[in-house]
Amino acid sequence: MKFPKDFYWGAATSAHQVEGGNNNDWSVWEKENSARLAKEALNKDYPKHVLNDYPGPFRRENYISGRASDHYNRYNEDFDIAKSLGHNAHRFSIEWSRIEPEEGKFNEAEIEHYRKVINALRSRGIEPFITLWHFTNPLWISKIGGWANNQTVFYFTRYAERMAKELGKDVKFWITINEPMVYAGNAYRRGIWPPAGNAKSLLKYIMVLRNFVLAHKRAYKKIKKINPGAQIGIAKNNIYFDGSGINAPLKFLADWWWNEMFLNFIENEMDFIGLNYYFHNRIKGFRFNQNINKDVSDMGWELCPEGIYKILSNLTKYKKQIFITENGLADAKDNKRADFIREHLKWIKKAMGTNGSKGKERGSNGANVRGYFHWSLLDNFEWDKGFWPRFGLVEVDYNTMQRKIRSSAYQYKKSINESQNLNKK
Ligand code: IFM
């Protein structure tokens, strides 16, 4: 498959999930909730092969991020691997709680750390894509009520501005917020993520979404002012809602609420859409989640590569560049990942359309996809599920921290090479 010559190929991570040694609202919550989560796991079904894996869903350690994948110390080794796998771009996040551990006190040493991370990528010819916020808050932010408090918009914007000033000369691509709908839903509607507990409220849920919209818009303006050449977007988790006939109105509503509303609010302040694609949701008989689930990941998520085509086709109406900022699956045995990637690339390519006769890589109505980031480069800490779901192109042995490249990573490399070779012809 031939993708555009300047297509970005890579993988994504987020700070809290891989770095280790963080001190933020999640690290506190994990310690408070690990025993409960391990106990609740006893009542759930897991694929047999993940039960033997360390730490496995039934142990407390599984739910405490601790050293995570120790990427904070091993980023050079990890980027060597990414380079060897043909990646020319990498998405990662900056941990706000490291940068500003106390209100208004910016930590120069941590800023310097991320400068080194960016240089480590650049020196390998890998384009950095920075996420400014990926689900974690400094403790002082959670103390004032997190994203339900309007003040957080001001604080986030100030942090974003500072990052643009400090790191902007070496960074072109910025993602302000990761998956606002997912976070707001899990933290404030379902109550399964911090702050959880009594933070569960419809009013707060709406406030959080509103504050994300404002925070994105303001950060966008600040970053642009500092660096007019910057390209700024968000990473939006969109679901392929599948429903026709009597289910069409529900599909329409779900598309509007989950997939489009947020993008509509920020449409004038985004240079690209970052798409995180994982889910198909079949609506039948006015009920959601009626999936057939013939092929699922270790987490039981249905694999539906065609869904990315449907979502991309719908996103074309925004007339923006699109990066697939996440797409992946938990697959400890690595039985499915290679096909998963290949199939998704096939449907992405189809959504881009073809206009071969004019030598263009995408048709005039096709989705303007400019890059693909697999989730994830490394096995990592999957939030309230902990370590057992294995999302990495690269396996991490959590006892030794040794890295082992999975065979699907080489298959992905083949697709990258294939496209690049076709562009040379
Ligand atoms: O691990 C997460 C990531 O942090 C956000 N997007 C979905 C991934 C898999 O659940």
GROMACS .gro file of C-alpha atoms and ligand atoms in nm:
model
  435
    1MET     CA    1   0.000   0.000   0.000
    2LYS     CA    2   0.127   0.338  -0.099
    3PHE     CA    3   0.069   0.625   0.142
    4PRO     CA    4   0.183   0.983   0.079
    5LYS     CA    5   0.556   1.037   0.070
    6ASP     CA    6   0.558   1.260   0.375
    7PHE     CA    7   0.329   1.030   0.577
    8TYR     CA    8   0.417   1.002   0.947
    9TRP     CA    9   0.460   0.648   1.075
   10GLY     CA   10   0.502   0.573   1.440
   11ALA     CA   11   0.357   0.475   1.774
   12ALA     CA   12   0.220   0.657   2.076
   13THR     CA   13   0.264   0.650   2.453
   14SER     CA   14   0.154   0.865   2.743
   15ALA     CA   15   0.366   0.981   3.036
   16HIS     CA   16   0.184   0.817   3.324
   17GLN     CA   17   0.147   0.489   3.140
   18VAL     CA   18   0.515   0.439   3.064
   19GLU     CA   19   0.741   0.679   3.253
   20GLY     CA   20   0.725   0.550   3.609
   21GLY     CA   21   0.785   0.750   3.927
   22ASN     CA   22   0.498   0.992   3.887
   23ASN     CA   23   0.330   1.176   4.169
   24ASN     CA   24  -0.012   1.290   4.053
   25ASP     CA   25  -0.382   1.234   4.115
   26TRP     CA   26  -0.367   0.889   3.953
   27SER     CA   27  -0.070   0.763   4.154
   28VAL     CA   28  -0.255   0.855   4.475
   29TRP     CA   29  -0.582   0.698   4.358
   30GLU     CA   30  -0.408   0.377   4.248
   31LYS     CA   31  -0.268   0.316   4.593
   32GLU     CA   32  -0.605   0.380   4.754
   33ASN     CA   33  -0.793   0.155   4.513
   34SER     CA   34  -0.554  -0.128   4.423
   35ALA     CA   35  -0.689  -0.375   4.682
   36ARG     CA   36  -1.046  -0.315   4.573
   37LEU     CA   37  -0.960  -0.351   4.205
   38ALA     CA   38  -0.771  -0.676   4.265
   39LYS     CA   39  -1.065  -0.814   4.461
   40GLU     CA   40  -1.320  -0.711   4.200
   41ALA     CA   41  -1.107  -0.882   3.936
   42LEU     CA   42  -1.187  -1.218   4.096
   43ASN     CA   43  -1.544  -1.185   3.968
   44LYS     CA   44  -1.443  -1.112   3.611
   45ASP     CA   45  -1.342  -1.330   3.318
   46TYR     CA   46  -0.997  -1.302   3.169
   47PRO     CA   47  -0.826  -1.491   2.887
   48LYS     CA   48  -0.629  -1.774   3.048
   49HIS     CA   49  -0.295  -1.665   2.909
   50VAL     CA   50  -0.302  -1.329   3.089
   51LEU     CA   51  -0.358  -1.493   3.428
   52ASN     CA   52  -0.010  -1.645   3.432
   53ASP     CA   53   0.152  -1.325   3.322
   54TYR     CA   54   0.313  -1.101   3.587
   55PRO     CA   55   0.156  -0.911   3.762
   56GLY     CA   56  -0.183  -1.038   3.632
   57PRO     CA   57  -0.527  -0.900   3.720
   58PHE     CA   58  -0.560  -1.053   4.068
   59ARG     CA   59  -0.259  -0.892   4.232
   60ARG     CA   60  -0.253  -0.550   4.391
   61GLU     CA   61   0.073  -0.459   4.215
   62ASN     CA   62  -0.113  -0.478   3.886
   63TYR     CA   63  -0.304  -0.161   3.975
   64ILE     CA   64  -0.014   0.057   4.094
   65SER     CA   65   0.176   0.228   3.816
   66GLY     CA   66   0.502   0.249   4.019
   67ARG     CA   67   0.795   0.215   3.783
   68ALA     CA   68   0.558   0.160   3.489
   69SER     CA   69   0.783   0.074   3.191
   70ASP     CA   70   1.066   0.290   3.325
   71HIS     CA   71   1.058   0.490   3.004
   72TYR     CA   72   1.162   0.802   3.196
   73ASN     CA   73   1.509   0.647   3.225
   74ARG     CA   74   1.509   0.430   2.914
   75TYR     CA   75   1.374   0.662   2.647
   76ASN     CA   76   1.697   0.647   2.447
   77GLU     CA   77   1.681   0.269   2.429
   78ASP     CA   78   1.312   0.286   2.340
   79PHE     CA   79   1.367   0.539   2.064
   80ASP     CA   80   1.649   0.326   1.923
   81ILE     CA   81   1.392   0.050   1.894
   82ALA     CA   82   1.136   0.283   1.733
   83LYS     CA   83   1.400   0.394   1.484
   84SER     CA   84   1.497   0.034   1.406
   85LEU     CA   85   1.129  -0.035   1.335
   86GLY     CA   86   1.117   0.235   1.070
   87HIS     CA   87   0.922   0.493   1.268
   88ASN     CA   88   0.965   0.854   1.158
   89ALA     CA   89   0.730   1.006   1.418
   90HIS     CA   90   0.643   0.946   1.781
   91ARG     CA   91   0.360   1.071   1.998
   92PHE     CA   92   0.419   1.110   2.371
   93SER     CA   93   0.285   1.324   2.653
   94ILE     CA   94   0.437   1.568   2.894
   95GLU     CA   95   0.354   1.507   3.258
   96TRP     CA   96   0.214   1.832   3.392
   97SER     CA   97   0.271   1.722   3.754
   98ARG     CA   98   0.645   1.698   3.687
   99ILE     CA   99   0.661   2.037   3.517
  100GLU     CA  100   0.452   2.223   3.774
  101PRO     CA  101   0.447   2.018   4.093
  102GLU     CA  102   0.327   2.321   4.288
  103GLU     CA  103   0.108   2.598   4.157
  104GLY     CA  104   0.319   2.845   3.961
  105LYS     CA  105   0.650   2.671   4.041
  106PHE     CA  106   0.790   2.532   3.721
  107ASN     CA  107   1.058   2.268   3.753
  108GLU     CA  108   1.350   2.356   3.523
  109ALA     CA  109   1.510   2.013   3.555
  110GLU     CA  110   1.194   1.841   3.432
  111ILE     CA  111   1.158   2.087   3.144
  112GLU     CA  112   1.515   1.999   3.057
  113HIS     CA  113   1.424   1.629   3.070
  114TYR     CA  114   1.157   1.674   2.802
  115ARG     CA  115   1.396   1.889   2.598
  116LYS     CA  116   1.631   1.590   2.599
  117VAL     CA  117   1.346   1.357   2.502
  118ILE     CA  118   1.263   1.579   2.206
  119ASN     CA  119   1.628   1.599   2.104
  120ALA     CA  120   1.657   1.222   2.135
  121LEU     CA  121   1.375   1.189   1.884
  122ARG     CA  122   1.500   1.461   1.651
  123SER     CA  123   1.854   1.324   1.646
  124ARG     CA  124   1.709   0.993   1.523
  125GLY     CA  125   1.504   1.166   1.253
  126ILE     CA  126   1.178   1.105   1.442
  127GLU     CA  127   0.920   1.386   1.446
  128PRO     CA  128   0.783   1.455   1.796
  129PHE     CA  129   0.407   1.489   1.846
  130ILE     CA  130   0.347   1.625   2.195
  131THR     CA  131   0.034   1.571   2.402
  132LEU     CA  132   0.001   1.828   2.679
  133TRP     CA  133  -0.259   1.651   2.888
  134HIS     CA  134  -0.325   1.279   2.894
  135PHE     CA  135  -0.561   1.203   3.186
  136THR     CA  136  -0.336   1.300   3.483
  137ASN     CA  137  -0.341   1.611   3.701
  138PRO     CA  138  -0.093   1.762   3.943
  139LEU     CA  139  -0.212   1.708   4.300
  140TRP     CA  140  -0.275   2.078   4.352
  141ILE     CA  141  -0.510   2.076   4.052
  142SER     CA  142  -0.707   1.782   4.190
  143LYS     CA  143  -0.727   1.964   4.527
  144ILE     CA  144  -0.912   2.255   4.367
  145GLY     CA  145  -1.161   2.016   4.203
  146GLY     CA  146  -0.974   1.924   3.884
  147TRP     CA  147  -1.142   1.994   3.555
  148ALA     CA  148  -1.476   2.068   3.716
  149ASN     CA  149  -1.325   2.397   3.838
  150ASN     CA  150  -1.303   2.684   3.584
  151GLN     CA  151  -0.969   2.787   3.731
  152THR     CA  152  -0.813   2.476   3.582
  153VAL     CA  153  -0.866   2.628   3.238
  154PHE     CA  154  -0.647   2.921   3.338
  155TYR     CA  155  -0.379   2.696   3.491
  156PHE     CA  156  -0.373   2.459   3.195
  157THR     CA  157  -0.342   2.747   2.949
  158ARG     CA  158  -0.053   2.891   3.146
  159TYR     CA  159   0.122   2.554   3.145
  160ALA     CA  160   0.058   2.511   2.769
  161GLU     CA  161   0.199   2.856   2.700
  162ARG     CA  162   0.508   2.782   2.905
  163MET     CA  163   0.565   2.455   2.718
  164ALA     CA  164   0.531   2.631   2.383
  165LYS     CA  165   0.789   2.889   2.494
  166GLU     CA  166   1.031   2.633   2.633
  167LEU     CA  167   1.000   2.358   2.374
  168GLY     CA  168   0.834   2.525   2.077
  169LYS     CA  169   1.138   2.573   1.861
  170ASP     CA  170   1.179   2.198   1.825
  171VAL     CA  171   0.815   2.096   1.818
  172LYS     CA  172   0.570   2.150   1.535
  173PHE     CA  173   0.281   1.919   1.633
  174TRP     CA  174   0.084   1.973   1.953
  175ILE     CA  175  -0.211   1.782   2.092
  176THR     CA  176  -0.372   1.977   2.373
  177ILE     CA  177  -0.603   1.719   2.531
  178ASN     CA  178  -0.636   1.346   2.497
  179GLU     CA  179  -0.984   1.194   2.469
  180PRO     CA  180  -1.192   1.457   2.653
  181MET     CA  181  -1.516   1.258   2.621
  182VAL     CA  182  -1.360   0.938   2.756
  183TYR     CA  183  -1.205   1.111   3.056
  184ALA     CA  184  -1.513   1.313   3.146
  185GLY     CA  185  -1.731   1.002   3.114
  186ASN     CA  186  -1.509   0.770   3.317
  187ALA     CA  187  -1.426   1.021   3.588
  188TYR     CA  188  -1.753   1.211   3.628
  189ARG     CA  189  -2.033   0.991   3.491
  190ARG     CA  190  -1.927   0.632   3.552
  191GLY     CA  191  -1.710   0.725   3.851
  192ILE     CA  192  -1.447   0.463   3.774
  193TRP     CA  193  -1.149   0.699   3.738
  194PRO     CA  194  -1.018   0.962   3.976
  195PRO     CA  195  -1.155   1.176   4.127
  196ALA     CA  196  -1.446   0.922   4.130
  197GLY     CA  197  -1.660   0.891   4.443
  198ASN     CA  198  -1.869   1.199   4.506
  199ALA     CA  199  -1.737   1.372   4.194
  200LYS     CA  200  -1.990   1.169   3.997
  201SER     CA  201  -2.244   1.423   3.880
  202LEU     CA  202  -2.410   1.522   3.556
  203LEU     CA  203  -2.348   1.888   3.624
  204LYS     CA  204  -1.976   1.831   3.681
  205TYR     CA  205  -1.959   1.614   3.371
  206ILE     CA  206  -2.092   1.900   3.161
  207MET     CA  207  -1.863   2.150   3.334
  208VAL     CA  208  -1.561   1.933   3.265
  209LEU     CA  209  -1.647   1.910   2.895
  210ARG     CA  210  -1.703   2.283   2.877
  211ASN     CA  211  -1.371   2.347   3.049
  212PHE     CA  212  -1.190   2.117   2.808
  213VAL     CA  213  -1.336   2.312   2.516
  214LEU     CA  214  -1.223   2.642   2.669
  215ALA     CA  215  -0.883   2.505   2.764
  216HIS     CA  216  -0.821   2.377   2.415
  217LYS     CA  217  -0.925   2.702   2.250
  218ARG     CA  218  -0.715   2.919   2.479
  219ALA     CA  219  -0.411   2.695   2.461
  220TYR     CA  220  -0.448   2.691   2.082
  221LYS     CA  221  -0.432   3.070   2.068
  222LYS     CA  222  -0.136   3.094   2.305
  223ILE     CA  223   0.070   2.832   2.124
  224LYS     CA  224  -0.009   2.987   1.785
  225LYS     CA  225   0.096   3.329   1.908
  226ILE     CA  226   0.432   3.196   2.020
  227ASN     CA  227   0.480   2.975   1.718
  228PRO     CA  228   0.256   3.059   1.420
  229GLY     CA  229   0.388   2.756   1.234
  230ALA     CA  230   0.270   2.514   1.503
  231GLN     CA  231   0.006   2.259   1.409
  232ILE     CA  232  -0.238   2.206   1.693
  233GLY     CA  233  -0.522   1.960   1.745
  234ILE     CA  234  -0.672   1.723   1.998
  235ALA     CA  235  -0.684   1.345   2.018
  236LYS     CA  236  -1.046   1.246   1.990
  237ASN     CA  237  -1.171   0.896   2.059
  238ASN     CA  238  -1.446   0.835   1.803
  239ILE     CA  239  -1.667   0.528   1.793
  240TYR     CA  240  -1.817   0.370   1.487
  241PHE     CA  241  -2.187   0.366   1.574
  242ASP     CA  242  -2.354   0.122   1.346
  243GLY     CA  243  -2.731   0.133   1.319
  244SER     CA  244  -2.988   0.171   1.045
  245GLY     CA  245  -3.368   0.162   1.003
  246ILE     CA  246  -3.541   0.219   1.335
  247ASN     CA  247  -3.199   0.250   1.501
  248ALA     CA  248  -3.093   0.537   1.275
  249PRO     CA  249  -3.213   0.815   1.510
  250LEU     CA  250  -3.009   0.668   1.796
  251LYS     CA  251  -2.705   0.641   1.572
  252PHE     CA  252  -2.755   1.002   1.469
  253LEU     CA  253  -2.774   1.115   1.831
  254ALA     CA  254  -2.472   0.909   1.936
  255ASP     CA  255  -2.267   1.039   1.643
  256TRP     CA  256  -2.356   1.392   1.730
  257TRP     CA  257  -2.294   1.363   2.102
  258TRP     CA  258  -1.987   1.140   2.116
  259ASN     CA  259  -1.813   1.193   1.784
  260GLU     CA  260  -1.896   1.542   1.668
  261MET     CA  261  -2.005   1.783   1.939
  262PHE     CA  262  -1.659   1.845   2.081
  263LEU     CA  263  -1.505   1.887   1.737
  264ASN     CA  264  -1.784   2.127   1.639
  265PHE     CA  265  -1.703   2.348   1.937
  266ILE     CA  266  -1.333   2.373   1.852
  267GLU     CA  267  -1.358   2.358   1.475
  268ASN     CA  268  -1.209   2.704   1.422
  269GLU     CA  269  -0.924   2.634   1.659
  270MET     CA  270  -0.780   2.314   1.527
  271ASP     CA  271  -0.532   2.255   1.249
  272PHE     CA  272  -0.583   1.881   1.249
  273ILE     CA  273  -0.800   1.614   1.400
  274GLY     CA  274  -0.623   1.343   1.597
  275LEU     CA  275  -0.833   1.028   1.576
  276ASN     CA  276  -0.805   0.755   1.839
  277TYR     CA  277  -0.995   0.457   1.706
  278TYR     CA  278  -1.079   0.145   1.907
  279PHE     CA  279  -1.452   0.087   1.918
  280HIS     CA  280  -1.743  -0.033   1.713
  281ASN     CA  281  -2.083  -0.003   1.877
  282ARG     CA  282  -2.371  -0.178   1.705
  283ILE     CA  283  -2.713  -0.034   1.787
  284LYS     CA  284  -3.000  -0.279   1.760
  285GLY     CA  285  -3.352  -0.266   1.899
  286PHE     CA  286  -3.272   0.073   2.052
  287ARG     CA  287  -2.987  -0.081   2.250
  288PHE     CA  288  -2.619  -0.003   2.231
  289ASN     CA  289  -2.330  -0.252   2.232
  290GLN     CA  290  -2.509  -0.528   2.043
  291ASN     CA  291  -2.182  -0.636   1.882
  292ILE     CA  292  -2.135  -0.982   1.739
  293ASN     CA  293  -1.787  -1.001   1.897
  294LYS     CA  294  -1.658  -1.268   1.662
  295ASP     CA  295  -1.306  -1.135   1.692
  296VAL     CA  296  -1.203  -0.963   2.013
  297SER     CA  297  -0.888  -0.842   2.191
  298ASP     CA  298  -0.768  -0.972   2.529
  299MET     CA  299  -0.990  -0.704   2.683
  300GLY     CA  300  -1.295  -0.831   2.493
  301TRP     CA  301  -1.307  -0.528   2.266
  302GLU     CA  302  -1.444  -0.619   1.926
  303LEU     CA  303  -1.200  -0.576   1.640
  304CYS     CA  304  -1.362  -0.387   1.356
  305PRO     CA  305  -1.109  -0.242   1.110
  306GLU     CA  306  -1.382  -0.125   0.874
  307GLY     CA  307  -1.502   0.113   1.143
  308ILE     CA  308  -1.203   0.337   1.089
  309TYR     CA  309  -1.313   0.382   0.730
  310LYS     CA  310  -1.662   0.483   0.838
  311ILE     CA  311  -1.531   0.731   1.093
  312LEU     CA  312  -1.275   0.882   0.859
  313SER     CA  313  -1.535   0.921   0.586
  314ASN     CA  314  -1.750   1.114   0.830
  315LEU     CA  315  -1.460   1.333   0.945
  316THR     CA  316  -1.390   1.455   0.590
  317LYS     CA  317  -1.664   1.715   0.637
  318TYR     CA  318  -1.433   1.912   0.869
  319LYS     CA  319  -1.185   1.954   0.583
  320LYS     CA  320  -0.887   1.916   0.815
  321GLN     CA  321  -0.575   1.711   0.812
  322ILE     CA  322  -0.619   1.394   1.015
  323PHE     CA  323  -0.364   1.195   1.212
  324ILE     CA  324  -0.454   0.856   1.351
  325THR     CA  325  -0.313   0.939   1.693
  326GLU     CA  326  -0.402   0.598   1.843
  327ASN     CA  327  -0.518   0.261   1.720
  328GLY     CA  328  -0.430  -0.068   1.885
  329LEU     CA  329  -0.537  -0.367   2.089
  330ALA     CA  330  -0.447  -0.567   2.398
  331ASP     CA  331  -0.294  -0.885   2.256
  332ALA     CA  332  -0.041  -1.045   2.490
  333LYS     CA  333   0.028  -1.335   2.258
  334ASP     CA  334   0.067  -1.107   1.957
  335ASN     CA  335  -0.155  -1.336   1.751
  336LYS     CA  336  -0.375  -1.064   1.611
  337ARG     CA  337  -0.174  -0.742   1.607
  338ALA     CA  338  -0.006  -0.780   1.267
  339ASP     CA  339  -0.336  -0.843   1.085
  340PHE     CA  340  -0.503  -0.576   1.293
  341ILE     CA  341  -0.255  -0.314   1.174
  342ARG     CA  342  -0.257  -0.425   0.815
  343GLU     CA  343  -0.638  -0.431   0.801
  344HIS     CA  344  -0.668  -0.088   0.959
  345LEU     CA  345  -0.414   0.053   0.715
  346LYS     CA  346  -0.615  -0.096   0.431
  347TRP     CA  347  -0.934   0.076   0.545
  348ILE     CA  348  -0.750   0.404   0.612
  349LYS     CA  349  -0.616   0.390   0.260
  350LYS     CA  350  -0.964   0.327   0.127
  351ALA     CA  351  -1.097   0.628   0.321
  352MET     CA  352  -0.823   0.842   0.169
  353GLY     CA  353  -0.951   0.747  -0.175
  354THR     CA  354  -0.737   0.710  -0.483
  355ASN     CA  355  -0.671   0.933  -0.770
  356GLY     CA  356  -0.393   0.732  -0.928
  357SER     CA  357  -0.428   0.873  -1.275
  358LYS     CA  358  -0.331   1.218  -1.151
  359GLY     CA  359  -0.059   1.075  -0.937
  360LYS     CA  360  -0.217   1.188  -0.612
  361GLU     CA  361  -0.228   0.964  -0.310
  362ARG     CA  362  -0.576   1.062  -0.210
  363GLY     CA  363  -0.893   1.139  -0.398
  364SER     CA  364  -1.040   1.485  -0.390
  365ASN     CA  365  -1.313   1.375  -0.147
  366GLY     CA  366  -1.098   1.139   0.051
  367ALA     CA  367  -0.993   1.178   0.412
  368ASN     CA  368  -0.674   1.380   0.439
  369VAL     CA  369  -0.486   1.134   0.661
  370ARG     CA  370  -0.125   1.238   0.724
  371GLY     CA  371   0.000   0.984   0.975
  372TYR     CA  372  -0.061   0.668   1.176
  373PHE     CA  373   0.048   0.612   1.537
  374HIS     CA  374   0.000   0.266   1.673
  375TRP     CA  375  -0.102   0.236   2.038
  376SER     CA  376   0.140   0.161   2.179
  377LEU     CA  377   0.515   0.153   2.135
  378LEU     CA  378   0.552  -0.030   2.467
  379ASP     CA  379   0.346  -0.242   2.701
  380ASN     CA  380   0.216   0.001   2.958
  381PHE     CA  381  -0.011   0.081   3.250
  382GLU     CA  382  -0.370   0.066   3.129
  383TRP     CA  383  -0.530   0.293   3.390
  384ASP     CA  384  -0.788   0.117   3.612
  385LYS     CA  385  -0.710  -0.214   3.438
  386GLY     CA  386  -0.342  -0.192   3.531
  387PHE     CA  387  -0.057  -0.377   3.364
  388TRP     CA  388  -0.212  -0.697   3.238
  389PRO     CA  389  -0.345  -0.565   2.904
  390ARG     CA  390  -0.051  -0.577   2.664
  391PHE     CA  391  -0.077  -0.306   2.402
  392GLY     CA  392   0.289  -0.282   2.299
  393LEU     CA  393   0.462  -0.335   1.970
  394VAL     CA  394   0.739  -0.399   2.218
  395GLU     CA  395   0.691  -0.634   2.511
  396VAL     CA  396   0.809  -0.520   2.853
  397ASP     CA  397   0.917  -0.773   3.115
  398TYR     CA  398   0.805  -0.596   3.433
  399ASN     CA  399   1.051  -0.789   3.649
  400THR     CA  400   1.361  -0.696   3.455
  401MET     CA  401   1.234  -0.406   3.241
  402GLN     CA  402   1.380  -0.581   2.942
  403ARG     CA  403   1.233  -0.496   2.605
  404LYS     CA  404   1.148  -0.756   2.344
  405ILE     CA  405   1.024  -0.657   2.001
  406ARG     CA  406   0.707  -0.842   1.905
  407SER     CA  407   0.684  -0.995   1.560
  408SER     CA  408   0.389  -0.770   1.465
  409ALA     CA  409   0.623  -0.472   1.503
  410TYR     CA  410   0.831  -0.612   1.217
  411GLN     CA  411   0.517  -0.663   1.010
  412TYR     CA  412   0.427  -0.300   1.071
  413LYS     CA  413   0.778  -0.207   0.965
  414LYS     CA  414   0.722  -0.399   0.642
  415SER     CA  415   0.413  -0.191   0.564
  416ILE     CA  416   0.610   0.128   0.633
  417ASN     CA  417   0.895   0.015   0.406
  418GLU     CA  418   0.656  -0.097   0.137
  419SER     CA  419   0.494   0.247   0.120
  420GLN     CA  420   0.828   0.427   0.129
  421ASN     CA  421   0.972   0.207  -0.146
  422LEU     CA  422   0.667   0.263  -0.366
  423ASN     CA  423   0.722   0.636  -0.324
  424LYS     CA  424   1.078   0.605  -0.451
  425LYS     CA  425   0.965   0.446  -0.778
  426IFM     O1  426  -0.431   0.332   2.701
  426IFM     C1  427  -0.534   0.411   2.649
  426IFM     C2  428  -0.485   0.553   2.622
  426IFM     O2  429  -0.436   0.612   2.737
  426IFM     C3  430  -0.598   0.637   2.569
  426IFM     N1  431  -0.662   0.575   2.458
  426IFM     C4  432  -0.701   0.436   2.470
  426IFM     C5  433  -0.585   0.353   2.519
  426IFM     C6  434  -0.627   0.206   2.534
  426IFM     O3  435  -0.734   0.197   2.622
   0.00000   0.00000   0.00000
